CSV table of N, CA, C and O in Angstrom, one decimal:
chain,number,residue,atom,x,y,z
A,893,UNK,N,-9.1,-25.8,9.8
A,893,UNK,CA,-8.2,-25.1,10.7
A,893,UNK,C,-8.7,-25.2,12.1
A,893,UNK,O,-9.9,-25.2,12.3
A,894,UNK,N,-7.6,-25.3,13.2
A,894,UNK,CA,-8.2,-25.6,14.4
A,894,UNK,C,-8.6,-23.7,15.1
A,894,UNK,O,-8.4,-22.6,14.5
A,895,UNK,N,-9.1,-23.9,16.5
A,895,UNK,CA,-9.2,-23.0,16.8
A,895,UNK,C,-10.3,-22.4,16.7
A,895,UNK,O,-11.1,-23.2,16.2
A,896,UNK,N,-10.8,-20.7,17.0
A,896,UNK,CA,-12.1,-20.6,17.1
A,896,UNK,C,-13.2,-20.6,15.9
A,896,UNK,O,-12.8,-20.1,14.9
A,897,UNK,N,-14.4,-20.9,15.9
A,897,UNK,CA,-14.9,-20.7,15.1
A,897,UNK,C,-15.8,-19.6,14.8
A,897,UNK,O,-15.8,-19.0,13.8
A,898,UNK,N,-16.3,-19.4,15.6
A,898,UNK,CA,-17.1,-18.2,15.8
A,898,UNK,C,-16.7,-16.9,16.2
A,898,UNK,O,-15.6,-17.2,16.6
A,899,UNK,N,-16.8,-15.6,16.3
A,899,UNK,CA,-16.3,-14.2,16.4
A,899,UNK,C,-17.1,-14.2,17.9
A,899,UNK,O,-18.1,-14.8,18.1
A,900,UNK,N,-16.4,-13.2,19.0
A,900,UNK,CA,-17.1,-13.1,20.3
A,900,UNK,C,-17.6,-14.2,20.5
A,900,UNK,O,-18.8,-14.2,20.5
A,901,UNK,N,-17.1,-15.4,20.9
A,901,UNK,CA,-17.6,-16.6,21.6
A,901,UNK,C,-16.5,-16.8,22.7
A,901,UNK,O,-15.5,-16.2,22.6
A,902,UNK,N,-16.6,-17.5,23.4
A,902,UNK,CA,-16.2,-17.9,24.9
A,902,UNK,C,-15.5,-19.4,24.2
A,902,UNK,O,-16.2,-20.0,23.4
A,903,UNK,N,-14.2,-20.0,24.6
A,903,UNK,CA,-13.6,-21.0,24.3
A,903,UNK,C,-13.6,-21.5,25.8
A,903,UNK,O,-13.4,-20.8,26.8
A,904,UNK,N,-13.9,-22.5,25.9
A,904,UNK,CA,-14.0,-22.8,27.7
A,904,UNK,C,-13.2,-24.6,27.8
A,904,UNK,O,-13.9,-25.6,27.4
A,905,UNK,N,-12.1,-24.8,28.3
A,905,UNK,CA,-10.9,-26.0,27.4
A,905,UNK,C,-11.3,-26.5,29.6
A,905,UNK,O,-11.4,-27.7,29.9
A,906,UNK,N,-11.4,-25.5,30.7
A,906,UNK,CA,-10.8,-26.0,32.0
A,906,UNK,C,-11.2,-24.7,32.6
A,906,UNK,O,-10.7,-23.8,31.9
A,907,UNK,N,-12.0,-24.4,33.8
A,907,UNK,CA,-12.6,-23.2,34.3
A,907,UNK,C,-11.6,-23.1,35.3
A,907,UNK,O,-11.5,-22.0,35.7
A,908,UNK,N,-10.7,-23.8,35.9
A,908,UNK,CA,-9.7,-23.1,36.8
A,908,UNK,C,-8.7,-22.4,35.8
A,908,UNK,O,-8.1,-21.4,36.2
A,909,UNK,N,-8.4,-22.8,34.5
A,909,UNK,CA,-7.5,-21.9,34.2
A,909,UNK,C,-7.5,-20.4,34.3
A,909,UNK,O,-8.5,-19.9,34.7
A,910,UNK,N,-6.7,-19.7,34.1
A,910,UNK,CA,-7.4,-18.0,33.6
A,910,UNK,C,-7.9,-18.0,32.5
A,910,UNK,O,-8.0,-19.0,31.8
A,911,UNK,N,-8.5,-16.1,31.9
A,911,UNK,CA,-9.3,-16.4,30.6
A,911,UNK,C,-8.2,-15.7,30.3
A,911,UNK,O,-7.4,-15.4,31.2
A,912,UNK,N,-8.1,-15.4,29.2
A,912,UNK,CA,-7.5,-14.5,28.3
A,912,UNK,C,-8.1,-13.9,27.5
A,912,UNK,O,-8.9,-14.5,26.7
A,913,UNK,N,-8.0,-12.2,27.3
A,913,UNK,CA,-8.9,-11.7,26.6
A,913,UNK,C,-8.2,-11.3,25.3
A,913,UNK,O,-7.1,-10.8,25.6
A,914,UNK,N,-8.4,-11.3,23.8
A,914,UNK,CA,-8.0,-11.4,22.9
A,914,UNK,C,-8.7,-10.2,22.2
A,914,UNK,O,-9.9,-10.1,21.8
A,915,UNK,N,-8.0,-9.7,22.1
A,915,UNK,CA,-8.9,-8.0,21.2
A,915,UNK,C,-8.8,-7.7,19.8
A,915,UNK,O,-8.1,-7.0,19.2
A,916,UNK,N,-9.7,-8.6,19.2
A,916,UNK,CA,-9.4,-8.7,17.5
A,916,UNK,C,-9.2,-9.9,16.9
A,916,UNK,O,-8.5,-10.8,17.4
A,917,UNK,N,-9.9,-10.2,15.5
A,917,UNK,CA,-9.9,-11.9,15.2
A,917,UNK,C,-9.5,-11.5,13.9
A,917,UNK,O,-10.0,-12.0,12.9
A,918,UNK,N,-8.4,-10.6,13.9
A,918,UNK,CA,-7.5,-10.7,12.7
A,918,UNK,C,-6.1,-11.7,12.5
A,918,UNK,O,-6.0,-12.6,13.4
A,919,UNK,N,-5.4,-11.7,11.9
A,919,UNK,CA,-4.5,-12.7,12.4
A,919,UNK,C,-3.4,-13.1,13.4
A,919,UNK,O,-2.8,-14.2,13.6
A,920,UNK,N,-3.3,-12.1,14.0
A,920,UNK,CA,-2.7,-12.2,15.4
A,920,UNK,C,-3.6,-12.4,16.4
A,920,UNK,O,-3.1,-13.0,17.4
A,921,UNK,N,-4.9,-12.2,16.5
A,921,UNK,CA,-5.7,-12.7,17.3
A,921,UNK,C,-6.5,-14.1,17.1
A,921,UNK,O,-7.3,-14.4,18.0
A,922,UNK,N,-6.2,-14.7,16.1
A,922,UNK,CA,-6.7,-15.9,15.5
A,922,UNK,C,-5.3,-17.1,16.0
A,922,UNK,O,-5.4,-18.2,16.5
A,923,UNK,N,-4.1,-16.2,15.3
A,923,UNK,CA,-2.9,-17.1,15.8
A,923,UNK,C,-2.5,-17.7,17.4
A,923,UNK,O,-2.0,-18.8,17.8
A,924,UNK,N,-3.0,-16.3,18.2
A,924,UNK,CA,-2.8,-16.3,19.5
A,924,UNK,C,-4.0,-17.3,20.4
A,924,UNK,O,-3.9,-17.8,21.6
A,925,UNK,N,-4.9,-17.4,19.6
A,925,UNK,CA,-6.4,-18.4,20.2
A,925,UNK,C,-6.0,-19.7,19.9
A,925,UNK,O,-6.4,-20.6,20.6
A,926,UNK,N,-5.1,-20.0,18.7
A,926,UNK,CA,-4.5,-21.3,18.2
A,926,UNK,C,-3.8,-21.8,19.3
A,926,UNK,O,-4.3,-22.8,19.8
A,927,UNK,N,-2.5,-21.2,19.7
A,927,UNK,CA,-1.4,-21.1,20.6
A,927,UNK,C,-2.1,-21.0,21.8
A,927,UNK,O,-2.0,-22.2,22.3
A,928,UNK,N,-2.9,-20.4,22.6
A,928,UNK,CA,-3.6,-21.0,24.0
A,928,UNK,C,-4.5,-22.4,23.4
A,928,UNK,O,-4.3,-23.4,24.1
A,929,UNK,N,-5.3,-22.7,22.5
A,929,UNK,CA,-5.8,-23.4,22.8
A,929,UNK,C,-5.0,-24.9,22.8
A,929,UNK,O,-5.4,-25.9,23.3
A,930,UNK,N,-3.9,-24.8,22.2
A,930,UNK,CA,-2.6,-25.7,22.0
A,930,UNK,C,-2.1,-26.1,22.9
A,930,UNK,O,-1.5,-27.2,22.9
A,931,UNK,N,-2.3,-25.2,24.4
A,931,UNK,CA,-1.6,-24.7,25.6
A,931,UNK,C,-2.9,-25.0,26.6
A,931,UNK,O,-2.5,-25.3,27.7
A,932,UNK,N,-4.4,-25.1,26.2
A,932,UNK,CA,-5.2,-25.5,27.2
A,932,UNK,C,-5.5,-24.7,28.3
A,932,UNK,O,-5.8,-25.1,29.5
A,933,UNK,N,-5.3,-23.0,27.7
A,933,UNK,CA,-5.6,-22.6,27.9
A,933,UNK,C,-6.9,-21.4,27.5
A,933,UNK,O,-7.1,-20.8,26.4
A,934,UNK,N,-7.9,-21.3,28.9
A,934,UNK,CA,-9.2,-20.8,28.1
A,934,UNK,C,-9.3,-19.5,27.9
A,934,UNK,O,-9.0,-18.8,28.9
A,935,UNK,N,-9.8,-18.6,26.4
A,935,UNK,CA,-9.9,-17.0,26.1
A,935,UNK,C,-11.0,-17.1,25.6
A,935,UNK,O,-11.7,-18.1,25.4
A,936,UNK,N,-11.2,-15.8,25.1
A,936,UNK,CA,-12.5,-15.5,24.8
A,936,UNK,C,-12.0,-14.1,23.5
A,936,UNK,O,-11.4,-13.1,23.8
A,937,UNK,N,-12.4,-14.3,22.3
A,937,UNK,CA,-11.8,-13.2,21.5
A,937,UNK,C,-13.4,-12.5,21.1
A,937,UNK,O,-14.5,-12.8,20.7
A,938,UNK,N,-12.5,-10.8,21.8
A,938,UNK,CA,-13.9,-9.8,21.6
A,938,UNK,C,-13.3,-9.2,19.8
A,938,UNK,O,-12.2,-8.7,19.6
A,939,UNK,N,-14.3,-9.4,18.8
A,939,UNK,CA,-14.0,-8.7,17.4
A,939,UNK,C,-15.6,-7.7,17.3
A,939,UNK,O,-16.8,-8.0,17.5
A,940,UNK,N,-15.0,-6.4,16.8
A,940,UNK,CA,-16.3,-5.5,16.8
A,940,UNK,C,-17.0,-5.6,15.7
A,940,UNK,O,-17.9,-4.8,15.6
A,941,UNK,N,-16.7,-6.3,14.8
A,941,UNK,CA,-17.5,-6.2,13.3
A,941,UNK,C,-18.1,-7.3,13.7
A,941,UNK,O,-17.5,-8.1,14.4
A,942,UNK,N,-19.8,-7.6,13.1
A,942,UNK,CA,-21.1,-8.3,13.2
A,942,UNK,C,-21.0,-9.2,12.8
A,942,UNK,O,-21.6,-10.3,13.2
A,943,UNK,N,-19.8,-9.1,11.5
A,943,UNK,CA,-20.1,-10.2,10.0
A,943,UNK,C,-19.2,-10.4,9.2
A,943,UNK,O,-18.9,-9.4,8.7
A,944,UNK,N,-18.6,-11.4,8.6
A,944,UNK,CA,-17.4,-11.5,7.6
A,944,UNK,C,-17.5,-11.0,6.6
A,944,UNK,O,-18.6,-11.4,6.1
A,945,UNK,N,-16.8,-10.3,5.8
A,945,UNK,CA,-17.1,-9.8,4.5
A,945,UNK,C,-15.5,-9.4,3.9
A,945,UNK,O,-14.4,-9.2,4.3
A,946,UNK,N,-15.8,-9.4,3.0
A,946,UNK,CA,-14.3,-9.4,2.1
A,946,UNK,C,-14.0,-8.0,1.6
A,946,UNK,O,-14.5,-7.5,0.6
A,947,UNK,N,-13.0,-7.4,2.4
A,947,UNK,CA,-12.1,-6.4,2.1
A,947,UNK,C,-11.4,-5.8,0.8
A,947,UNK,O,-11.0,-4.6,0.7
A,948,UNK,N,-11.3,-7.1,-0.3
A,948,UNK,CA,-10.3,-6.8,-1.3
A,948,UNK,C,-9.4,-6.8,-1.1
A,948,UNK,O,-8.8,-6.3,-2.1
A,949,UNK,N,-8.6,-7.1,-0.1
A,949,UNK,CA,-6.8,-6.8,0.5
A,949,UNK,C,-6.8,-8.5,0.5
A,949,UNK,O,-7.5,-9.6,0.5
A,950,UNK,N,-5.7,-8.1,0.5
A,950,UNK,CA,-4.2,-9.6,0.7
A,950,UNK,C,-3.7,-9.5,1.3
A,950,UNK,O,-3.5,-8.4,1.7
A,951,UNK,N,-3.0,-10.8,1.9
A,951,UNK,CA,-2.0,-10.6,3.3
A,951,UNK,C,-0.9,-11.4,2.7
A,951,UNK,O,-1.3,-12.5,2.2
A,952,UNK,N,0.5,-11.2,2.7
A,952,UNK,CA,1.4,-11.7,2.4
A,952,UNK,C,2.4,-12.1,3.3
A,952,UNK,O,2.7,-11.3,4.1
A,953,UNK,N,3.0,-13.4,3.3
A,953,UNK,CA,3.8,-14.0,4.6
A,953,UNK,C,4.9,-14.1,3.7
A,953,UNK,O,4.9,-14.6,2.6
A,954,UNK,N,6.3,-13.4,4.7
A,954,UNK,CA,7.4,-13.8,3.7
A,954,UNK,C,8.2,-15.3,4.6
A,954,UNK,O,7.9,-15.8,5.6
A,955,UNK,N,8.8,-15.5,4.0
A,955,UNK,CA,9.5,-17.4,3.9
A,955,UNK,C,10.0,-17.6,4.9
A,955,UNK,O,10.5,-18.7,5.2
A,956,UNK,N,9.9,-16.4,6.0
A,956,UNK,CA,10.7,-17.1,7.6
A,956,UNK,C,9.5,-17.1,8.2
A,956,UNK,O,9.5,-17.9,9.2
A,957,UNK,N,8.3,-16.6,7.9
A,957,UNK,CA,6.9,-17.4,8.8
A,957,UNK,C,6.6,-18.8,8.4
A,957,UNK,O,5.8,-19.6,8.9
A,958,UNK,N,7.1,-18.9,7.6
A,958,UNK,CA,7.0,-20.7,7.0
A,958,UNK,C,7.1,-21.8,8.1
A,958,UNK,O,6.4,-22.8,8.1
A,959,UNK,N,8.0,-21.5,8.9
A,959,UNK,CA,8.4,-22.4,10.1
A,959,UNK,C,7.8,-22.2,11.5
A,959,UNK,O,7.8,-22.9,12.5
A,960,UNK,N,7.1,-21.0,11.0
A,960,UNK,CA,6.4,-21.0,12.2
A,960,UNK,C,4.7,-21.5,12.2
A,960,UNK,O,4.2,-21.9,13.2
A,961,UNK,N,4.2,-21.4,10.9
A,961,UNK,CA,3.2,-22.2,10.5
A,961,UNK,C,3.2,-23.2,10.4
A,961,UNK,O,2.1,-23.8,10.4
A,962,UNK,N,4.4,-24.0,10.2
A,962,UNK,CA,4.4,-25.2,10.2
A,962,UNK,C,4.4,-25.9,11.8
A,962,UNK,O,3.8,-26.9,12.1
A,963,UNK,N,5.1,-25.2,12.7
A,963,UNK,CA,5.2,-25.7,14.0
A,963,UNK,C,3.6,-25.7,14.5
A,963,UNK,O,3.1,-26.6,15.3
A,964,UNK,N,2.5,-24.2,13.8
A,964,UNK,CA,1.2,-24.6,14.5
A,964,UNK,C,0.4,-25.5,13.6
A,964,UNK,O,-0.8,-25.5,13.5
A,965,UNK,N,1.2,-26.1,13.1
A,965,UNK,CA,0.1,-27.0,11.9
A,965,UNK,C,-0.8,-26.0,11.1
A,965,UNK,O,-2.0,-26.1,11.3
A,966,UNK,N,-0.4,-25.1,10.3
A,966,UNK,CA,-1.2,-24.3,9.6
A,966,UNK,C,-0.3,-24.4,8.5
A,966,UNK,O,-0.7,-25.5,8.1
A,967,UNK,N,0.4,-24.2,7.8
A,967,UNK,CA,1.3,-24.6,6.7
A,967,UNK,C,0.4,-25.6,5.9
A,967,UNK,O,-0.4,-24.9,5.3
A,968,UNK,N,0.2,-26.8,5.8
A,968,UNK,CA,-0.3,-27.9,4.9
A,968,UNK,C,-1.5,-27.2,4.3
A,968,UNK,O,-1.5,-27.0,3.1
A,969,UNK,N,-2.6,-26.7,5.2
A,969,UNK,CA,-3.8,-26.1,4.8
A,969,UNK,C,-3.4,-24.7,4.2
A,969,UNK,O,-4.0,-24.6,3.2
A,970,UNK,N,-2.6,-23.6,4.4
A,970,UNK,CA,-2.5,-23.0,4.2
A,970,UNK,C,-1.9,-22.7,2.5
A,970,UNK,O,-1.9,-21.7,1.8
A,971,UNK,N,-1.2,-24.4,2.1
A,971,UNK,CA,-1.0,-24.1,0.9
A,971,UNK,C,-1.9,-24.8,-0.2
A,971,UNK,O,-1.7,-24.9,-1.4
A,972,UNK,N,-2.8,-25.2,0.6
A,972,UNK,CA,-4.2,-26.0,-0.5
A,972,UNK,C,-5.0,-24.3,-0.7
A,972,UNK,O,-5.6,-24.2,-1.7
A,973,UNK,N,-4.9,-23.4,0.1
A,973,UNK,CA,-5.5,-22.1,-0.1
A,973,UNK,C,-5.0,-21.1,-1.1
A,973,UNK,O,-5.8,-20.7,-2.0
A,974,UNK,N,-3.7,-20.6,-0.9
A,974,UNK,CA,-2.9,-20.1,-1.4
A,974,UNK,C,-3.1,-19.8,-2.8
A,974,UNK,O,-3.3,-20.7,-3.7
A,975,UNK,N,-2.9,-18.0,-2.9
A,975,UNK,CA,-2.5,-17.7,-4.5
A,975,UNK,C,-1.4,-17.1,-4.3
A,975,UNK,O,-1.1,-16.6,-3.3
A,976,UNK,N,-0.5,-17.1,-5.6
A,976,UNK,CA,0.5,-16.6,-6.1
A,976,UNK,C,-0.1,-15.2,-6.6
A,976,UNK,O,-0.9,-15.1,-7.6
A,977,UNK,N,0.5,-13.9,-5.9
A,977,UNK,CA,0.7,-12.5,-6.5
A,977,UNK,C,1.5,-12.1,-7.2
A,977,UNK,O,2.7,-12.2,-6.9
A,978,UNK,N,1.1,-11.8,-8.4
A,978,UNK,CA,2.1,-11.2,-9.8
A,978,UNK,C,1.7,-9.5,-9.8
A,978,UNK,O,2.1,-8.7,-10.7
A,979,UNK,N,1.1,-9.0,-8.7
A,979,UNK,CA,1.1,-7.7,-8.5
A,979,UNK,C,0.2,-6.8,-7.7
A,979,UNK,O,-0.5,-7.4,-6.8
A,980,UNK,N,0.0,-5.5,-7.8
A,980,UNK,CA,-0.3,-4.9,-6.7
A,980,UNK,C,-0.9,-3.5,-6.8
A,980,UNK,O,-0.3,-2.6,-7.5
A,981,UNK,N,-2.2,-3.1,-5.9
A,981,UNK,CA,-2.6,-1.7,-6.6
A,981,UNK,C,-3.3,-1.4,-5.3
A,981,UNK,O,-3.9,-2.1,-4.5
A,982,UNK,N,-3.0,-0.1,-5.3
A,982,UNK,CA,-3.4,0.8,-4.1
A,982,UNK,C,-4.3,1.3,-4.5
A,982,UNK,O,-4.3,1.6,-5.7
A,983,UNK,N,-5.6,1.7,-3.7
A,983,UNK,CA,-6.9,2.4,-3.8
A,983,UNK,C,-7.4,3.2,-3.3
A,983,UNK,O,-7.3,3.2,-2.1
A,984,UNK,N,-8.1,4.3,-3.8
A,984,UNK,CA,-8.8,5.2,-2.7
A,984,UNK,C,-10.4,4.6,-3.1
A,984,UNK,O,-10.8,4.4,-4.2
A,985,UNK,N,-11.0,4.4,-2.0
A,985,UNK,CA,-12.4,4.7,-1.9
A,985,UNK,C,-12.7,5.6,-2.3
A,985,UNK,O,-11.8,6.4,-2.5
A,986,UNK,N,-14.5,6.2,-2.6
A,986,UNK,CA,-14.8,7.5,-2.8
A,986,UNK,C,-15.7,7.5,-1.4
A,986,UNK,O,-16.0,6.5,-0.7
A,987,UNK,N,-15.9,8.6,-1.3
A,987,UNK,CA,-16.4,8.9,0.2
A,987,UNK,C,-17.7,8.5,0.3
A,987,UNK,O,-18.3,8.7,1.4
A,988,UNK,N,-18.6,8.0,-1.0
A,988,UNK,CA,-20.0,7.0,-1.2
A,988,UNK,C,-19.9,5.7,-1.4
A,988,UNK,O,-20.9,5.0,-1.8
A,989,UNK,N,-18.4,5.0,-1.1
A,989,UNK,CA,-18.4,3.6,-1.3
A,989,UNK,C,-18.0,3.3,-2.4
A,989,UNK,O,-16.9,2.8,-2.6
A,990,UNK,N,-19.0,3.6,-3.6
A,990,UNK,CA,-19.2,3.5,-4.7
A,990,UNK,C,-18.5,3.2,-5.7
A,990,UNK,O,-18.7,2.2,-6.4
A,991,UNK,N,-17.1,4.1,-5.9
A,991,UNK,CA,-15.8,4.2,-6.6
A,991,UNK,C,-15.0,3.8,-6.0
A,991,UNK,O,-15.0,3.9,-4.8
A,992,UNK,N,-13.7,3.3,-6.7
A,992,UNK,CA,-12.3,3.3,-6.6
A,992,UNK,C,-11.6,4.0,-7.3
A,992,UNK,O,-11.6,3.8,-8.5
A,993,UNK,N,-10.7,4.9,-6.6
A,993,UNK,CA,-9.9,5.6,-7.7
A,993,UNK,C,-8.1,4.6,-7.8
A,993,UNK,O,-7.6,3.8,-7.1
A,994,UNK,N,-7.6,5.1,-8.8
A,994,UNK,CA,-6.3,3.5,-8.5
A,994,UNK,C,-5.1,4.8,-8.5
A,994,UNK,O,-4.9,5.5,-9.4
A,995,UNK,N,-4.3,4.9,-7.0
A,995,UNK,CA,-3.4,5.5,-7.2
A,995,UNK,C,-1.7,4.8,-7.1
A,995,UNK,O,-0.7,5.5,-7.1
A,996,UNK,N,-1.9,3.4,-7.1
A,996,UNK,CA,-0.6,3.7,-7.5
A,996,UNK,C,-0.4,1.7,-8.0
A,996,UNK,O,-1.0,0.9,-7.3
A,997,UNK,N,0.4,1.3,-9.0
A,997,UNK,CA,0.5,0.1,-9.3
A,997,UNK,C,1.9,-0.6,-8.9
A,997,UNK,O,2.8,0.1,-9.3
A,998,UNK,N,2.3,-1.9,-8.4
A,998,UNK,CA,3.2,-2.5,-8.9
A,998,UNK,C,3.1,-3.9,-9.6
A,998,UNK,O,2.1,-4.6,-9.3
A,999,UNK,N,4.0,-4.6,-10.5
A,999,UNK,CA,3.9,-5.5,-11.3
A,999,UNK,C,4.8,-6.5,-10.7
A,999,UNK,O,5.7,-5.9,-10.1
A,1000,UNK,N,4.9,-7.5,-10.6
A,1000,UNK,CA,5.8,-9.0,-9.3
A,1000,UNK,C,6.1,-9.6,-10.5
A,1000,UNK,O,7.1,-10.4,-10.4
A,1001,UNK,N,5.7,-9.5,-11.5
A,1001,UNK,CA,5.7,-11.1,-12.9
A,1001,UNK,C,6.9,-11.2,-12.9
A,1001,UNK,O,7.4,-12.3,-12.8
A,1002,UNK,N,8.0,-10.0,-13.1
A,1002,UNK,CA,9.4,-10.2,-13.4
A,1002,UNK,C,9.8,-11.2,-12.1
A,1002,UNK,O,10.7,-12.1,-12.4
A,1003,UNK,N,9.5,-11.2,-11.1
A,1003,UNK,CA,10.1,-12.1,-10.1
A,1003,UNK,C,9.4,-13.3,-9.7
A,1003,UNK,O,9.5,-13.9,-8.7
A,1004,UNK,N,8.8,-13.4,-10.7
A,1004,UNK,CA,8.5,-15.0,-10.9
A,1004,UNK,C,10.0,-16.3,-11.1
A,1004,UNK,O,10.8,-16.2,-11.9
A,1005,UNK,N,10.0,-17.0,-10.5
A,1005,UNK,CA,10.8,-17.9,-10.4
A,1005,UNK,C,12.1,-18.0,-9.8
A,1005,UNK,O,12.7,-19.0,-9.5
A,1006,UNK,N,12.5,-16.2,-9.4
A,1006,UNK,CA,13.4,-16.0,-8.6
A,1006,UNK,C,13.4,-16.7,-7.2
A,1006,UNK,O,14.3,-16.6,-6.4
């Protein structure tokens, strides 16, 4: 995937341009570093977490972002990644990390193929 690689690093493309400051390397802040760097123009994205680590969450794009991934060249890669969700469960933490309690489920299988 193009664009930044590192969290809190300086992208530097032409020092007369302006910087742009980018607050967050979630996916609007990742998309938006794509789109200037596309643009040649230079930002810098501030993200406050140290280290990548995996949340347990999913992110779901419905079928009209399809065209818009495809215009930043993210589409092709994005479907060598891609899993298919047959469903869905909300969680509480316990206040020691430790546990999950499961408060609420949904099931997608029936709309397979639709």
């Amino acid at each position: 995937m193009s664009g930044p690689k590192n969290f809190s690093t300086y992208h530097t493309l032409n020092p007369s341009n302006p910087k742009i400051i980018i607050a967050g390397a979630g996916l609007g802040g990742l998309t938006l570093a794509i789109l200037l760097e596309k643009a040649s123009i230079d930002y810098v994205i501030l993200e406050r977490a140290t280290a990548l680590r995996p949340l347990g969450s999913a992110t779901s794009l419905a079928p009209n972002v399809m065209p818009l991934l495809e215009q930043l060249g993210l589409l092709d890669e994005l479907k060598e990644i891609y899993m298919e969700c047959m469903g869905s469960g909300i969680y509480r933490e316990s206040p020691d990390g430790e546990s999950l309690e499961l408060l609420g489920k949904a099931d997608f299988s029936a709309l397979r193929g639709l």
